[in-house]
Amino acid sequence: MDATFTAEQDEIRRTLRELLLKRCGPEEVRTAMQAEGGYDPALWETLAQQLGLPGLAFPEAYGGVGCSVTELALASEELGRSLAPSPLLATAVLSAPLLLALGSEEQRAALLPRIASGELTAALAVSGASLTTALGLTGDNRGDWAGGGRAGGVQARRTDGGWRLYGQADQVLDGHSAGLLVVPAHTGGFARSRTLLFLVRDALVQGSLVQDSLGGGGSGSAGATRVRLTSLDGTRSQARVQLRDVEAELLGEEGGSADVAGVLAAVGDSAAAVLAAEAVGAADRVLERTVEYVKQREQFGRAIGSFQAVKHRLADLYVQVQAARSAAYYAAWATGAGEERVGGLALAQALEALRITSSEAVQLHGGIGFTWEHEAHLYFKRAAGDELLFGPVHRLREHAADAARLFGGGEVAV
């Protein structure tokens, strides 16, 4: 592994940081959270068309930049620093790699260039709260998380005209605004059950507005209903997607023998590396803001940052953030190099670092840190929300240990 960044990678980080400092401060983040789509369309257009973020890890043949997971992770680290709401995670990190790996040539040619340009956003609609299981991060994704032939989940039924989907998916990231849904669904009945991926294109998910309990928007038509949910972390929009006999298109060729579970696990590993880098960016920024504050806040006639106890706490946070950054960078490089099962551990370390750093930030900011008006609570909510969505930390580590057979045979390694 080469630990130094290339000139191109440094340029990605510098350009993004300068842009986000100008256009994505705390007030802009709060405004974007309240928008119908959950993000600033003008900023997304800039990120997509001028910087090419959605297609950063796409081949050039599909309108992408031709970079790797490493560059995508570095870009996500900068987005994490500002908590910029955007559909990048749902579109380019979770959904597009599935299209690239499993889609037919016709599907890739029709959809990937639109995603790379920012014209089309996508969402991965996994049933229930099974996202991390589907991605192979907290459990075996060859189980019954998609329905398993029983009630619940999303079921797919073959018809003369194609496929029809029935079921519900919760906690779908940017699911209320995405123009394309990638839906894992159970098919084949109980005796020959299997999970396949289906596409519900934008023409089938546009329609009349539906209001949730707090007035947020959703849309639905032709048996598909999407409602934006009230979530702990407003910078990550979530939706409930209900599919009632909705027309869908199989992702890939009919009769293909692709290893869907294996592809989902590979995407999960790279997504975990990107999420780890994003969490590190958030932790690093909230630590910077805390250091700035303790240098200014005075108590007993001196800055509180000069007290040894505060210095020790900040030093511990710095070490934790730097360790998480090293793990995230290694995971991004390793997944790009084909190494497996490294993203989950890096994500666990980064989520833990973000949770501890944001908690200490609230404490060290004193009374002002507990107010809704201060940006510290945005980072604290991001930490709590991410661990609910992609954790918990102990399950990420437990599954990684099980996959590596660290404690196999009933014996504990010494």
mmCIF file of C-alpha atoms in Angstrom:
data_model
loop_
_atom_site.group_PDB
_atom_site.id
_atom_site.type_symbol
_atom_site.label_atom_id
_atom_site.label_comp_id
_atom_site.label_asym_id
_atom_site.label_seq_id
_atom_site.Cartn_x
_atom_site.Cartn_y
_atom_site.Cartn_z
ATOM 1 C CA MET A 1 0.000 0.000 0.000
ATOM 2 C CA ASP A 2 1.271 3.475 -0.963
ATOM 3 C CA ALA A 3 0.209 5.816 1.851
ATOM 4 C CA THR A 4 0.891 9.003 -0.119
ATOM 5 C CA PHE A 5 -1.858 10.710 -2.115
ATOM 6 C CA THR A 6 -1.496 11.432 -5.801
ATOM 7 C CA ALA A 7 -1.761 14.964 -7.156
ATOM 8 C CA GLU A 8 -5.214 14.093 -8.513
ATOM 9 C CA GLN A 9 -6.404 12.844 -5.113
ATOM 10 C CA ASP A 10 -5.096 15.973 -3.363
ATOM 11 C CA GLU A 11 -6.885 18.101 -5.943
ATOM 12 C CA ILE A 12 -10.185 16.301 -5.314
ATOM 13 C CA ARG A 13 -9.920 16.988 -1.591
ATOM 14 C CA ARG A 14 -8.833 20.616 -1.996
ATOM 15 C CA THR A 15 -11.501 21.506 -4.565
ATOM 16 C CA LEU A 16 -14.292 19.893 -2.576
ATOM 17 C CA ARG A 17 -13.226 21.504 0.701
ATOM 18 C CA GLU A 18 -13.119 24.963 -0.834
ATOM 19 C CA LEU A 19 -16.538 24.520 -2.421
ATOM 20 C CA LEU A 20 -18.191 23.173 0.733
ATOM 21 C CA LEU A 21 -16.692 25.894 2.931
ATOM 22 C CA LYS A 22 -18.388 28.462 0.702
ATOM 23 C CA ARG A 23 -21.703 26.760 0.099
ATOM 24 C CA CYS A 24 -22.376 24.284 2.887
ATOM 25 C CA GLY A 25 -22.087 25.915 6.281
ATOM 26 C CA PRO A 26 -24.332 24.973 9.237
ATOM 27 C CA GLU A 27 -27.164 27.274 8.125
ATOM 28 C CA GLU A 28 -27.070 25.937 4.560
ATOM 29 C CA VAL A 29 -27.165 22.384 5.939
ATOM 30 C CA ARG A 30 -30.274 23.169 7.999
ATOM 31 C CA THR A 31 -31.951 24.765 4.984
ATOM 32 C CA ALA A 32 -31.165 21.773 2.777
ATOM 33 C CA MET A 33 -32.576 19.391 5.403
ATOM 34 C CA GLN A 34 -35.940 21.133 5.149
ATOM 35 C CA ALA A 35 -36.071 21.020 1.345
ATOM 36 C CA GLU A 36 -38.496 18.611 -0.310
ATOM 37 C CA GLY A 37 -35.702 16.386 -1.596
ATOM 38 C CA GLY A 38 -33.665 16.634 1.610
ATOM 39 C CA TYR A 39 -30.703 18.277 -0.124
ATOM 40 C CA ASP A 40 -29.761 21.400 -2.093
ATOM 41 C CA PRO A 41 -30.401 20.680 -5.819
ATOM 42 C CA ALA A 42 -28.075 23.486 -6.908
ATOM 43 C CA LEU A 43 -25.189 22.121 -4.840
ATOM 44 C CA TRP A 44 -25.873 18.596 -6.127
ATOM 45 C CA GLU A 45 -25.785 19.886 -9.704
ATOM 46 C CA THR A 46 -22.399 21.467 -9.029
ATOM 47 C CA LEU A 47 -21.046 18.306 -7.395
ATOM 48 C CA ALA A 48 -22.286 16.188 -10.292
ATOM 49 C CA GLN A 49 -21.711 18.264 -13.400
ATOM 50 C CA GLN A 50 -18.639 20.286 -12.450
ATOM 51 C CA LEU A 51 -16.833 17.832 -10.145
ATOM 52 C CA GLY A 52 -18.228 14.533 -11.447
ATOM 53 C CA LEU A 53 -18.750 12.973 -8.014
ATOM 54 C CA PRO A 54 -21.559 10.514 -8.903
ATOM 55 C CA GLY A 55 -19.428 8.994 -11.668
ATOM 56 C CA LEU A 56 -16.118 9.219 -9.860
ATOM 57 C CA ALA A 57 -15.710 5.427 -9.625
ATOM 58 C CA PHE A 58 -17.457 4.610 -12.946
ATOM 59 C CA PRO A 59 -15.625 3.496 -16.074
ATOM 60 C CA GLU A 60 -15.246 6.239 -18.652
ATOM 61 C CA ALA A 61 -17.298 4.149 -21.094
ATOM 62 C CA TYR A 62 -20.403 4.973 -19.012
ATOM 63 C CA GLY A 63 -19.668 8.651 -18.542
ATOM 64 C CA GLY A 64 -17.606 8.220 -15.392
ATOM 65 C CA VAL A 65 -14.209 9.526 -14.358
ATOM 66 C CA GLY A 66 -12.551 6.113 -14.098
ATOM 67 C CA CYS A 67 -11.231 6.469 -10.564
ATOM 68 C CA SER A 68 -11.464 3.942 -7.723
ATOM 69 C CA VAL A 69 -13.090 3.520 -4.327
ATOM 70 C CA THR A 70 -10.185 5.445 -2.796
ATOM 71 C CA GLU A 71 -11.106 8.665 -4.596
ATOM 72 C CA LEU A 72 -14.761 8.181 -3.731
ATOM 73 C CA ALA A 73 -13.823 7.713 -0.072
ATOM 74 C CA LEU A 74 -11.709 10.883 -0.074
ATOM 75 C CA ALA A 75 -14.598 12.846 -1.585
ATOM 76 C CA SER A 76 -16.976 11.407 1.024
ATOM 77 C CA GLU A 77 -14.570 12.411 3.790
ATOM 78 C CA GLU A 78 -14.909 16.037 2.703
ATOM 79 C CA LEU A 79 -18.700 15.734 2.497
ATOM 80 C CA GLY A 80 -18.661 14.237 5.996
ATOM 81 C CA ARG A 81 -16.733 17.229 7.359
ATOM 82 C CA SER A 82 -19.573 19.565 6.428
ATOM 83 C CA LEU A 83 -22.406 17.016 6.869
ATOM 84 C CA ALA A 84 -23.508 18.007 3.373
ATOM 85 C CA PRO A 85 -26.883 16.387 2.589
ATOM 86 C CA SER A 86 -26.709 14.756 -0.841
ATOM 87 C CA PRO A 87 -27.870 11.593 -2.645
ATOM 88 C CA LEU A 88 -24.256 10.549 -3.286
ATOM 89 C CA LEU A 89 -24.270 7.684 -0.769
ATOM 90 C CA ALA A 90 -27.559 6.176 -1.927
ATOM 91 C CA THR A 91 -26.801 6.675 -5.609
ATOM 92 C CA ALA A 92 -23.089 6.240 -6.244
ATOM 93 C CA VAL A 93 -22.043 4.100 -3.281
ATOM 94 C CA LEU A 94 -24.957 1.696 -2.762
ATOM 95 C CA SER A 95 -26.971 1.512 -6.004
ATOM 96 C CA ALA A 96 -24.721 2.233 -8.984
ATOM 97 C CA PRO A 97 -22.127 -0.482 -8.168
ATOM 98 C CA LEU A 98 -24.947 -3.055 -8.278
ATOM 99 C CA LEU A 99 -25.952 -1.809 -11.733
ATOM 100 C CA LEU A 100 -22.352 -1.968 -12.846
ATOM 101 C CA ALA A 101 -21.804 -5.495 -11.501
ATOM 102 C CA LEU A 102 -25.113 -7.175 -12.366
ATOM 103 C CA GLY A 103 -26.839 -5.067 -15.007
ATOM 104 C CA SER A 104 -27.133 -6.049 -18.628
ATOM 105 C CA GLU A 105 -25.235 -3.996 -21.173
ATOM 106 C CA GLU A 106 -28.474 -2.314 -22.181
ATOM 107 C CA GLN A 107 -29.279 -1.382 -18.579
ATOM 108 C CA ARG A 108 -25.783 -0.063 -17.891
ATOM 109 C CA ALA A 109 -25.748 1.997 -21.082
ATOM 110 C CA ALA A 110 -29.182 3.467 -20.366
ATOM 111 C CA LEU A 111 -28.790 4.263 -16.670
ATOM 112 C CA LEU A 112 -25.150 4.754 -15.678
ATOM 113 C CA PRO A 113 -24.460 7.835 -17.857
ATOM 114 C CA ARG A 114 -27.563 9.504 -16.401
ATOM 115 C CA ILE A 115 -26.364 8.698 -12.886
ATOM 116 C CA ALA A 116 -22.840 9.945 -13.647
ATOM 117 C CA SER A 117 -24.210 13.278 -14.866
ATOM 118 C CA GLY A 118 -26.388 13.733 -11.775
ATOM 119 C CA GLU A 119 -29.580 13.672 -13.834
ATOM 120 C CA LEU A 120 -30.745 10.429 -12.204
ATOM 121 C CA THR A 121 -30.506 9.494 -8.539
ATOM 122 C CA ALA A 122 -31.043 5.978 -7.210
ATOM 123 C CA ALA A 123 -31.840 4.257 -3.926
ATOM 124 C CA LEU A 124 -31.376 0.732 -2.604
ATOM 125 C CA ALA A 125 -34.743 -0.327 -1.125
ATOM 126 C CA VAL A 126 -34.088 -3.169 1.330
ATOM 127 C CA SER A 127 -36.982 -4.595 3.314
ATOM 128 C CA GLY A 128 -37.297 -3.811 7.003
ATOM 129 C CA ALA A 129 -34.159 -2.717 8.828
ATOM 130 C CA SER A 130 -31.978 -5.249 6.993
ATOM 131 C CA LEU A 131 -29.619 -2.976 5.062
ATOM 132 C CA THR A 132 -26.424 -4.020 6.844
ATOM 133 C CA THR A 133 -27.436 -7.695 6.686
ATOM 134 C CA ALA A 134 -28.150 -7.423 2.960
ATOM 135 C CA LEU A 135 -24.701 -5.900 2.474
ATOM 136 C CA GLY A 136 -23.064 -8.655 4.516
ATOM 137 C CA LEU A 137 -21.770 -6.302 7.219
ATOM 138 C CA THR A 138 -23.571 -7.563 10.316
ATOM 139 C CA GLY A 139 -24.735 -11.006 9.243
ATOM 140 C CA ASP A 140 -24.887 -13.650 6.555
ATOM 141 C CA ASN A 141 -26.703 -12.149 3.575
ATOM 142 C CA ARG A 142 -27.623 -15.553 2.179
ATOM 143 C CA GLY A 143 -30.421 -15.853 4.749
ATOM 144 C CA ASP A 144 -34.057 -14.800 4.670
ATOM 145 C CA TRP A 145 -33.644 -11.030 5.066
ATOM 146 C CA ALA A 146 -35.537 -10.403 1.782
ATOM 147 C CA GLY A 147 -38.578 -12.432 2.812
ATOM 148 C CA GLY A 148 -37.495 -16.050 2.825
ATOM 149 C CA GLY A 149 -40.740 -17.312 1.289
ATOM 150 C CA ARG A 150 -42.786 -16.074 4.227
ATOM 151 C CA ALA A 151 -44.889 -12.975 4.745
ATOM 152 C CA GLY A 152 -42.966 -9.742 4.975
ATOM 153 C CA GLY A 153 -40.142 -8.287 2.989
ATOM 154 C CA VAL A 154 -40.580 -7.761 -0.739
ATOM 155 C CA GLN A 155 -41.901 -10.556 -2.953
ATOM 156 C CA ALA A 156 -41.438 -10.812 -6.724
ATOM 157 C CA ARG A 157 -43.944 -12.592 -8.990
ATOM 158 C CA ARG A 158 -43.333 -13.539 -12.604
ATOM 159 C CA THR A 159 -46.054 -12.520 -15.076
ATOM 160 C CA ASP A 160 -46.485 -12.692 -18.835
ATOM 161 C CA GLY A 161 -45.358 -9.110 -19.159
ATOM 162 C CA GLY A 162 -42.378 -9.310 -16.798
ATOM 163 C CA TRP A 163 -42.166 -9.030 -13.017
ATOM 164 C CA ARG A 164 -44.407 -7.549 -10.327
ATOM 165 C CA LEU A 165 -43.296 -6.567 -6.817
ATOM 166 C CA TYR A 166 -45.271 -6.546 -3.602
ATOM 167 C CA GLY A 167 -43.996 -5.528 -0.162
ATOM 168 C CA GLN A 168 -42.485 -2.741 1.874
ATOM 169 C CA ALA A 169 -39.021 -1.331 2.453
ATOM 170 C CA ASP A 170 -38.234 0.944 5.391
ATOM 171 C CA GLN A 171 -35.320 3.250 6.113
ATOM 172 C CA VAL A 172 -34.564 3.667 2.407
ATOM 173 C CA LEU A 173 -31.872 6.329 2.090
ATOM 174 C CA ASP A 174 -33.151 9.115 -0.211
ATOM 175 C CA GLY A 175 -35.937 6.773 -1.244
ATOM 176 C CA HIS A 176 -38.568 9.532 -1.440
ATOM 177 C CA SER A 177 -36.708 11.493 -4.120
ATOM 178 C CA ALA A 178 -34.767 8.867 -6.103
ATOM 179 C CA GLY A 179 -35.664 8.417 -9.750
ATOM 180 C CA LEU A 180 -34.619 4.760 -9.704
ATOM 181 C CA LEU A 181 -35.194 2.104 -7.068
ATOM 182 C CA VAL A 182 -33.005 -0.994 -6.815
ATOM 183 C CA VAL A 183 -35.114 -3.514 -4.913
ATOM 184 C CA PRO A 184 -33.913 -6.883 -3.563
ATOM 185 C CA ALA A 185 -36.918 -9.206 -3.614
ATOM 186 C CA HIS A 186 -37.662 -12.815 -2.788
ATOM 187 C CA THR A 187 -38.762 -15.052 -5.635
ATOM 188 C CA GLY A 188 -39.168 -18.724 -6.408
ATOM 189 C CA GLY A 189 -41.532 -19.687 -3.591
ATOM 190 C CA PHE A 190 -40.663 -21.383 -0.340
ATOM 191 C CA ALA A 191 -39.217 -24.537 -1.893
ATOM 192 C CA ARG A 192 -36.862 -22.778 -4.342
ATOM 193 C CA SER A 193 -36.384 -19.443 -2.656
ATOM 194 C CA ARG A 194 -33.770 -16.996 -3.851
ATOM 195 C CA THR A 195 -33.161 -13.273 -3.787
ATOM 196 C CA LEU A 196 -32.886 -11.268 -7.003
ATOM 197 C CA LEU A 197 -32.512 -7.549 -7.672
ATOM 198 C CA PHE A 198 -35.114 -5.540 -9.576
ATOM 199 C CA LEU A 199 -35.326 -2.040 -11.005
ATOM 200 C CA VAL A 200 -38.315 0.234 -10.559
ATOM 201 C CA ARG A 201 -37.651 3.082 -12.948
ATOM 202 C CA ASP A 202 -38.538 6.735 -12.495
ATOM 203 C CA ALA A 203 -41.650 6.569 -14.685
ATOM 204 C CA LEU A 204 -43.272 4.294 -12.102
ATOM 205 C CA VAL A 205 -42.489 6.283 -8.967
ATOM 206 C CA GLN A 206 -43.661 9.746 -9.908
ATOM 207 C CA GLY A 207 -47.069 10.965 -8.875
ATOM 208 C CA SER A 208 -49.117 12.831 -6.337
ATOM 209 C CA LEU A 209 -47.603 14.063 -3.111
ATOM 210 C CA VAL A 210 -48.161 12.199 0.141
ATOM 211 C CA GLN A 211 -47.618 13.934 3.477
ATOM 212 C CA ASP A 212 -46.047 12.371 6.551
ATOM 213 C CA SER A 213 -46.813 13.383 10.134
ATOM 214 C CA LEU A 214 -44.504 16.399 9.989
ATOM 215 C CA GLY A 215 -45.479 17.608 6.540
ATOM 216 C CA GLY A 216 -42.620 16.000 4.622
ATOM 217 C CA GLY A 217 -43.228 15.000 1.041
ATOM 218 C CA GLY A 218 -43.470 11.650 -0.653
ATOM 219 C CA SER A 219 -44.779 10.399 -3.973
ATOM 220 C CA GLY A 220 -46.566 7.434 -5.379
ATOM 221 C CA SER A 221 -48.303 5.995 -8.443
ATOM 222 C CA ALA A 222 -49.253 2.729 -10.061
ATOM 223 C CA GLY A 223 -49.205 0.915 -6.742
ATOM 224 C CA ALA A 224 -45.947 2.473 -5.514
ATOM 225 C CA THR A 225 -46.030 4.843 -2.540
ATOM 226 C CA ARG A 226 -43.053 6.628 -1.024
ATOM 227 C CA VAL A 227 -43.189 8.690 2.141
ATOM 228 C CA ARG A 228 -40.337 10.657 3.646
ATOM 229 C CA LEU A 229 -39.857 9.698 7.276
ATOM 230 C CA THR A 230 -38.862 11.784 10.254
ATOM 231 C CA SER A 231 -35.362 10.598 11.103
ATOM 232 C CA LEU A 232 -32.950 11.269 13.938
ATOM 233 C CA ASP A 233 -30.330 12.605 11.530
ATOM 234 C CA GLY A 234 -31.987 15.096 9.217
ATOM 235 C CA THR A 235 -28.932 15.201 6.954
ATOM 236 C CA ARG A 236 -29.689 11.606 5.864
ATOM 237 C CA SER A 237 -33.166 11.501 4.384
ATOM 238 C CA GLN A 238 -35.030 8.223 4.801
ATOM 239 C CA ALA A 239 -38.272 6.979 3.299
ATOM 240 C CA ARG A 240 -40.764 4.162 3.499
ATOM 241 C CA VAL A 241 -41.417 2.554 0.118
ATOM 242 C CA GLN A 242 -44.577 0.501 -0.342
ATOM 243 C CA LEU A 243 -44.907 -1.600 -3.480
ATOM 244 C CA ARG A 244 -48.295 -3.045 -4.368
ATOM 245 C CA ASP A 245 -48.216 -5.069 -7.565
ATOM 246 C CA VAL A 246 -45.669 -2.692 -9.096
ATOM 247 C CA GLU A 247 -44.139 -3.408 -12.480
ATOM 248 C CA ALA A 248 -40.393 -4.058 -12.210
ATOM 249 C CA GLU A 249 -37.466 -5.056 -14.374
ATOM 250 C CA LEU A 250 -35.003 -7.766 -13.444
ATOM 251 C CA LEU A 251 -31.497 -6.393 -12.945
ATOM 252 C CA GLY A 252 -29.356 -8.391 -15.358
ATOM 253 C CA GLU A 253 -30.211 -11.001 -17.926
ATOM 254 C CA GLU A 254 -33.212 -13.285 -17.563
ATOM 255 C CA GLY A 255 -32.109 -16.762 -16.530
ATOM 256 C CA GLY A 256 -28.685 -15.531 -15.413
ATOM 257 C CA SER A 257 -26.744 -17.258 -12.655
ATOM 258 C CA ALA A 258 -25.101 -14.246 -11.017
ATOM 259 C CA ASP A 259 -24.150 -14.518 -7.351
ATOM 260 C CA VAL A 260 -26.411 -11.755 -6.031
ATOM 261 C CA ALA A 261 -25.424 -12.299 -2.401
ATOM 262 C CA GLY A 262 -21.736 -12.178 -3.278
ATOM 263 C CA VAL A 263 -22.137 -8.949 -5.242
ATOM 264 C CA LEU A 264 -24.113 -7.364 -2.403
ATOM 265 C CA ALA A 265 -21.360 -8.323 0.049
ATOM 266 C CA ALA A 266 -18.669 -6.844 -2.209
ATOM 267 C CA VAL A 267 -20.650 -3.617 -2.544
ATOM 268 C CA GLY A 268 -21.168 -3.631 1.218
ATOM 269 C CA ASP A 269 -17.434 -3.865 1.816
ATOM 270 C CA SER A 270 -16.656 -0.892 -0.442
ATOM 271 C CA ALA A 271 -19.628 1.063 0.935
ATOM 272 C CA ALA A 272 -18.371 0.479 4.480
ATOM 273 C CA ALA A 273 -14.960 1.881 3.496
ATOM 274 C CA VAL A 274 -16.586 4.988 2.028
ATOM 275 C CA LEU A 275 -18.836 5.406 5.076
ATOM 276 C CA ALA A 276 -15.816 5.032 7.352
ATOM 277 C CA ALA A 277 -14.043 7.856 5.533
ATOM 278 C CA GLU A 278 -17.168 10.000 5.753
ATOM 279 C CA ALA A 279 -17.432 9.392 9.513
ATOM 280 C CA VAL A 280 -13.749 10.242 9.935
ATOM 281 C CA GLY A 281 -14.315 13.541 8.123
ATOM 282 C CA ALA A 282 -17.172 14.396 10.474
ATOM 283 C CA ALA A 283 -15.160 13.414 13.560
ATOM 284 C CA ASP A 284 -12.151 15.429 12.408
ATOM 285 C CA ARG A 285 -14.249 18.540 11.795
ATOM 286 C CA VAL A 286 -16.108 18.439 15.104
ATOM 287 C CA LEU A 287 -12.773 17.961 16.896
ATOM 288 C CA GLU A 288 -11.349 21.014 15.089
ATOM 289 C CA ARG A 289 -14.348 23.096 16.118
ATOM 290 C CA THR A 290 -14.009 21.933 19.725
ATOM 291 C CA VAL A 291 -10.312 22.838 19.838
ATOM 292 C CA GLU A 292 -11.138 26.287 18.467
ATOM 293 C CA TYR A 293 -13.790 26.770 21.140
ATOM 294 C CA VAL A 294 -11.695 25.731 24.156
ATOM 295 C CA LYS A 295 -9.008 28.188 23.052
ATOM 296 C CA GLN A 296 -11.525 31.025 23.261
ATOM 297 C CA ARG A 297 -13.722 30.092 26.227
ATOM 298 C CA GLU A 298 -12.313 31.450 29.480
ATOM 299 C CA GLN A 299 -12.869 30.270 33.014
ATOM 300 C CA PHE A 300 -11.066 31.494 36.146
ATOM 301 C CA GLY A 301 -9.297 34.048 33.989
ATOM 302 C CA ARG A 302 -7.757 31.623 31.471
ATOM 303 C CA ALA A 303 -8.795 29.649 28.405
ATOM 304 C CA ILE A 304 -10.259 26.272 29.373
ATOM 305 C CA GLY A 305 -8.067 24.662 26.711
ATOM 306 C CA SER A 306 -5.041 25.445 28.880
ATOM 307 C CA PHE A 307 -6.232 23.122 31.657
ATOM 308 C CA GLN A 308 -4.396 19.817 31.692
ATOM 309 C CA ALA A 309 -7.559 17.731 32.044
ATOM 310 C CA VAL A 310 -9.015 19.275 28.873
ATOM 311 C CA LYS A 311 -5.738 18.773 27.015
ATOM 312 C CA HIS A 312 -5.741 15.093 27.930
ATOM 313 C CA ARG A 313 -9.307 14.614 26.705
ATOM 314 C CA LEU A 314 -8.554 16.324 23.410
ATOM 315 C CA ALA A 315 -5.345 14.341 22.956
ATOM 316 C CA ASP A 316 -7.262 11.089 23.409
ATOM 317 C CA LEU A 317 -9.807 12.213 20.816
ATOM 318 C CA TYR A 318 -7.056 13.148 18.370
ATOM 319 C CA VAL A 319 -5.450 9.716 18.654
ATOM 320 C CA GLN A 320 -8.808 8.009 18.143
ATOM 321 C CA VAL A 321 -9.657 10.059 15.055
ATOM 322 C CA GLN A 322 -6.236 9.488 13.496
ATOM 323 C CA ALA A 323 -6.445 5.740 14.126
ATOM 324 C CA ALA A 324 -9.888 5.654 12.502
ATOM 325 C CA ARG A 325 -8.552 7.644 9.535
ATOM 326 C CA SER A 326 -5.731 5.140 9.013
ATOM 327 C CA ALA A 327 -8.210 2.260 9.115
ATOM 328 C CA ALA A 328 -10.557 4.011 6.663
ATOM 329 C CA TYR A 329 -7.791 4.814 4.192
ATOM 330 C CA TYR A 330 -6.497 1.254 4.328
ATOM 331 C CA ALA A 331 -10.005 -0.138 3.800
ATOM 332 C CA ALA A 332 -10.547 2.103 0.771
ATOM 333 C CA TRP A 333 -7.248 0.996 -0.747
ATOM 334 C CA ALA A 334 -7.797 -2.678 0.132
ATOM 335 C CA THR A 335 -11.300 -2.911 -1.339
ATOM 336 C CA GLY A 336 -10.030 -1.273 -4.510
ATOM 337 C CA ALA A 337 -7.238 -3.852 -4.626
ATOM 338 C CA GLY A 338 -9.689 -6.738 -4.252
ATOM 339 C CA GLU A 339 -9.128 -7.545 -0.584
ATOM 340 C CA GLU A 340 -12.291 -8.690 1.177
ATOM 341 C CA ARG A 341 -13.881 -8.109 4.592
ATOM 342 C CA VAL A 342 -11.945 -5.031 5.645
ATOM 343 C CA GLY A 343 -14.613 -2.348 5.281
ATOM 344 C CA GLY A 344 -16.723 -3.496 8.230
ATOM 345 C CA LEU A 345 -13.890 -3.222 10.742
ATOM 346 C CA ALA A 346 -12.884 0.215 9.466
ATOM 347 C CA LEU A 347 -16.507 1.340 9.671
ATOM 348 C CA ALA A 348 -16.783 0.087 13.261
ATOM 349 C CA GLN A 349 -13.702 2.049 14.296
ATOM 350 C CA ALA A 350 -14.840 5.206 12.490
ATOM 351 C CA LEU A 351 -18.358 5.089 13.932
ATOM 352 C CA GLU A 352 -16.940 4.667 17.413
ATOM 353 C CA ALA A 353 -14.554 7.584 16.906
ATOM 354 C CA LEU A 354 -17.366 9.814 15.646
ATOM 355 C CA ARG A 355 -19.674 8.878 18.528
ATOM 356 C CA ILE A 356 -17.052 9.572 21.193
ATOM 357 C CA THR A 357 -15.746 12.753 19.562
ATOM 358 C CA SER A 358 -19.190 14.268 19.021
ATOM 359 C CA SER A 359 -20.225 13.391 22.590
ATOM 360 C CA GLU A 360 -17.107 15.046 24.009
ATOM 361 C CA ALA A 361 -17.708 18.050 21.763
ATOM 362 C CA VAL A 362 -21.137 18.590 23.291
ATOM 363 C CA GLN A 363 -19.638 18.295 26.794
ATOM 364 C CA LEU A 364 -16.696 20.611 26.157
ATOM 365 C CA HIS A 365 -18.907 23.234 24.560
ATOM 366 C CA GLY A 366 -20.774 23.443 27.862
ATOM 367 C CA GLY A 367 -24.300 24.834 27.927
ATOM 368 C CA ILE A 368 -24.158 26.107 24.347
ATOM 369 C CA GLY A 369 -23.364 22.614 23.069
ATOM 370 C CA PHE A 370 -26.764 21.354 24.232
ATOM 371 C CA THR A 371 -28.754 23.903 22.220
ATOM 372 C CA TRP A 372 -30.397 23.098 18.888
ATOM 373 C CA GLU A 373 -28.903 26.245 17.404
ATOM 374 C CA HIS A 374 -25.327 25.006 17.764
ATOM 375 C CA GLU A 375 -23.776 22.806 15.078
ATOM 376 C CA ALA A 376 -22.386 20.313 17.640
ATOM 377 C CA HIS A 377 -25.766 18.610 17.878
ATOM 378 C CA LEU A 378 -25.764 17.999 14.100
ATOM 379 C CA TYR A 379 -22.597 15.915 14.442
ATOM 380 C CA PHE A 380 -23.949 14.134 17.493
ATOM 381 C CA LYS A 381 -27.107 13.202 15.577
ATOM 382 C CA ARG A 382 -25.051 12.035 12.603
ATOM 383 C CA ALA A 383 -23.060 9.761 14.945
ATOM 384 C CA ALA A 384 -26.190 8.322 16.563
ATOM 385 C CA GLY A 385 -28.047 7.975 13.279
ATOM 386 C CA ASP A 386 -25.178 6.249 11.480
ATOM 387 C CA GLU A 387 -24.754 3.711 14.242
ATOM 388 C CA LEU A 388 -28.464 2.925 14.089
ATOM 389 C CA LEU A 389 -28.360 2.549 10.303
ATOM 390 C CA PHE A 390 -25.003 0.847 9.767
ATOM 391 C CA GLY A 391 -24.101 -0.632 13.135
ATOM 392 C CA PRO A 392 -24.063 -1.203 15.971
ATOM 393 C CA VAL A 393 -20.302 -1.279 16.323
ATOM 394 C CA HIS A 394 -20.183 -4.522 18.278
ATOM 395 C CA ARG A 395 -22.165 -6.347 15.574
ATOM 396 C CA LEU A 396 -19.851 -5.113 12.824
ATOM 397 C CA ARG A 397 -16.876 -6.435 14.770
ATOM 398 C CA GLU A 398 -18.599 -9.664 15.746
ATOM 399 C CA HIS A 399 -19.472 -10.523 12.148
ATOM 400 C CA ALA A 400 -15.960 -9.701 10.963
ATOM 401 C CA ALA A 401 -14.542 -11.987 13.664
ATOM 402 C CA ASP A 402 -16.953 -14.767 12.702
ATOM 403 C CA ALA A 403 -16.111 -14.420 9.014
ATOM 404 C CA ALA A 404 -12.390 -14.633 9.819
ATOM 405 C CA ARG A 405 -13.045 -17.605 12.163
ATOM 406 C CA LEU A 406 -11.054 -15.986 14.924
ATOM 407 C CA PHE A 407 -12.882 -17.999 17.563
ATOM 408 C CA GLY A 408 -13.729 -21.143 15.609
ATOM 409 C CA GLY A 409 -13.737 -24.575 17.167
ATOM 410 C CA GLY A 410 -14.669 -23.265 20.580
ATOM 411 C CA GLU A 411 -11.118 -22.136 21.313
ATOM 412 C CA VAL A 412 -10.032 -18.600 21.929
ATOM 413 C CA ALA A 413 -6.881 -17.474 20.139
ATOM 414 C CA VAL A 414 -4.098 -16.443 22.500
#
